[in-house]
Amino acid sequence: RGAVDMNFDGLPKRAHIREVCPRDGFQSVKDFIPTEKKLEFIEAMIAAGIREMEVTSFVSPKAIPQLADSAEVLSAVKARCGDAVRLVALVPNVKGAERALAGGADCLNYVFSASESHNRANLNRSVDESLAGLADVIALAKGKAELSVSIATSFMCPFEGRTAPARVTDLMGKALDMGADGICLAETIGTCNPLLFSETLAAVRSRFGDYPIYLHIHDTFGMALLNVKAALDLGYSRFDAAIGGLGGCPFAPGAAGNAATEDLVFFLNGIGVETGMDAASLVNVARSLQDYGLRTLGHLVVSSFGREKEGCCGA
């Protein structure tokens, strides 16, 4: 038997992790988490070393009732911890952007999908309509907050299958030409293998060089860390993750949770990519989520620390 051919030379020296559990994780939980409990979890995450966080989403409470308290959560975190963490709020339209700015968001994360089917399921509009809305949000945010764009289903779509790399680079180009300050590419359903994942990322590198891009990676088929390694090999070093691995898009049937922050930090630190965070501190926060009844948890919690996995929450 030959040794596994995996190269760890030439990786980025440091990775930046953006915590998304309070938005992507909590939105998948059916039973409403009281606002003060959300704030308790968020403050624990910040105390564990999180320095950038997508703290909530300003969407219709009819679509995602769990985030009906988004304004209260953002304003409270800004008041209590605003000096310690960069606060990001996901927004789908101008109305959401106005509310996020009123709450003191440092960055607006405008979301739309690469695939028409998912965009209509998620946002009830076409991709072209979302791009038109982006122009309005960019104008609104100018001089008040940074504006990042997250492109969902950048790798796979639950309705259309594989997303063509050329589709992704085309939409990225349009968003950047319109004035977006940053880009996040989302592996929304967690089914993309490292070969296809690398193919898309290589196409992005070919067109946009070393432009800093966030990668939002789900773990439905257990390939999140493999895809992180594939991204590192191509020089990418910015990742979204959720403590406990919580998450899942309500409009992506079958999608499981995100890459778990504690697993990601443990992995990166172990291969010599600095994160500035300690996995054990993050595990303590993940355990508090578990104790509360939020069950989609990272391997570091359920395996290395001797706790049994008891199912999952999230679509």
PDB file of N, CA and C in Angstrom, residues 16 20 45 63 79 129 140 175 199 209 241 246 296 302 308:
ATOM      1  N   HIS A  16      -8.447  33.210   8.292  1.00  0.00           N
ATOM      2  CA  HIS A  16      -9.419  34.055   8.991  1.00  0.00           C
ATOM      3  C   HIS A  16     -10.756  33.335   8.990  1.00  0.00           C
ATOM      4  N   VAL A  20     -20.641  32.007  11.865  1.00  0.00           N
ATOM      5  CA  VAL A  20     -21.981  32.227  11.320  1.00  0.00           C
ATOM      6  C   VAL A  20     -23.073  31.491  12.090  1.00  0.00           C
ATOM      7  N   MET A  45     -19.309  33.055  22.511  1.00  0.00           N
ATOM      8  CA  MET A  45     -18.509  32.882  21.302  1.00  0.00           C
ATOM      9  C   MET A  45     -17.429  33.958  21.197  1.00  0.00           C
ATOM     10  N   ALA A  63     -40.757  34.036   6.928  1.00  0.00           N
ATOM     11  CA  ALA A  63     -39.897  33.045   6.279  1.00  0.00           C
ATOM     12  C   ALA A  63     -39.042  32.302   7.293  1.00  0.00           C
ATOM     13  N   ALA A  79     -23.967  47.074  21.366  1.00  0.00           N
ATOM     14  CA  ALA A  79     -23.796  47.841  22.598  1.00  0.00           C
ATOM     15  C   ALA A  79     -22.871  47.140  23.585  1.00  0.00           C
ATOM     16  N   GLU A 129     -33.185  40.096 -10.948  1.00  0.00           N
ATOM     17  CA  GLU A 129     -33.878  40.980  -9.994  1.00  0.00           C
ATOM     18  C   GLU A 129     -33.032  41.176  -8.739  1.00  0.00           C
ATOM     19  N   LEU A 140     -27.198  52.431  -0.780  1.00  0.00           N
ATOM     20  CA  LEU A 140     -27.636  52.706   0.588  1.00  0.00           C
ATOM     21  C   LEU A 140     -26.485  52.579   1.589  1.00  0.00           C
ATOM     22  N   ALA A 175     -21.033  41.594  -9.608  1.00  0.00           N
ATOM     23  CA  ALA A 175     -21.137  42.163  -8.266  1.00  0.00           C
ATOM     24  C   ALA A 175     -19.990  43.125  -7.970  1.00  0.00           C
ATOM     25  N   GLU A 199     -12.091  22.832  -8.970  1.00  0.00           N
ATOM     26  CA  GLU A 199     -12.288  23.299 -10.345  1.00  0.00           C
ATOM     27  C   GLU A 199     -12.899  24.696 -10.359  1.00  0.00           C
ATOM     28  N   GLY A 209      -7.434  36.491  -9.717  1.00  0.00           N
ATOM     29  CA  GLY A 209      -6.156  36.467  -9.021  1.00  0.00           C
ATOM     30  C   GLY A 209      -6.324  36.157  -7.549  1.00  0.00           C
ATOM     31  N   ALA A 241     -17.703  29.443   9.297  1.00  0.00           N
ATOM     32  CA  ALA A 241     -17.913  28.211  10.058  1.00  0.00           C
ATOM     33  C   ALA A 241     -18.895  28.507  11.174  1.00  0.00           C
ATOM     34  N   LEU A 246     -23.683  23.807  13.548  1.00  0.00           N
ATOM     35  CA  LEU A 246     -25.103  24.074  13.330  1.00  0.00           C
ATOM     36  C   LEU A 246     -25.332  24.729  11.974  1.00  0.00           C
ATOM     37  N   THR A 296     -26.705  19.413  16.284  1.00  0.00           N
ATOM     38  CA  THR A 296     -25.764  19.179  15.193  1.00  0.00           C
ATOM     39  C   THR A 296     -24.405  19.678  15.631  1.00  0.00           C
ATOM     40  N   VAL A 302     -18.299  15.575  19.747  1.00  0.00           N
ATOM     41  CA  VAL A 302     -18.981  14.301  19.929  1.00  0.00           C
ATOM     42  C   VAL A 302     -18.042  13.110  19.973  1.00  0.00           C
ATOM     43  N   GLU A 308     -21.851  11.525  23.042  1.00  0.00           N
ATOM     44  CA  GLU A 308     -22.513  10.802  21.955  1.00  0.00           C
ATOM     45  C   GLU A 308     -23.379  11.746  21.144  1.00  0.00           C
TER      46      GLU A 308
END
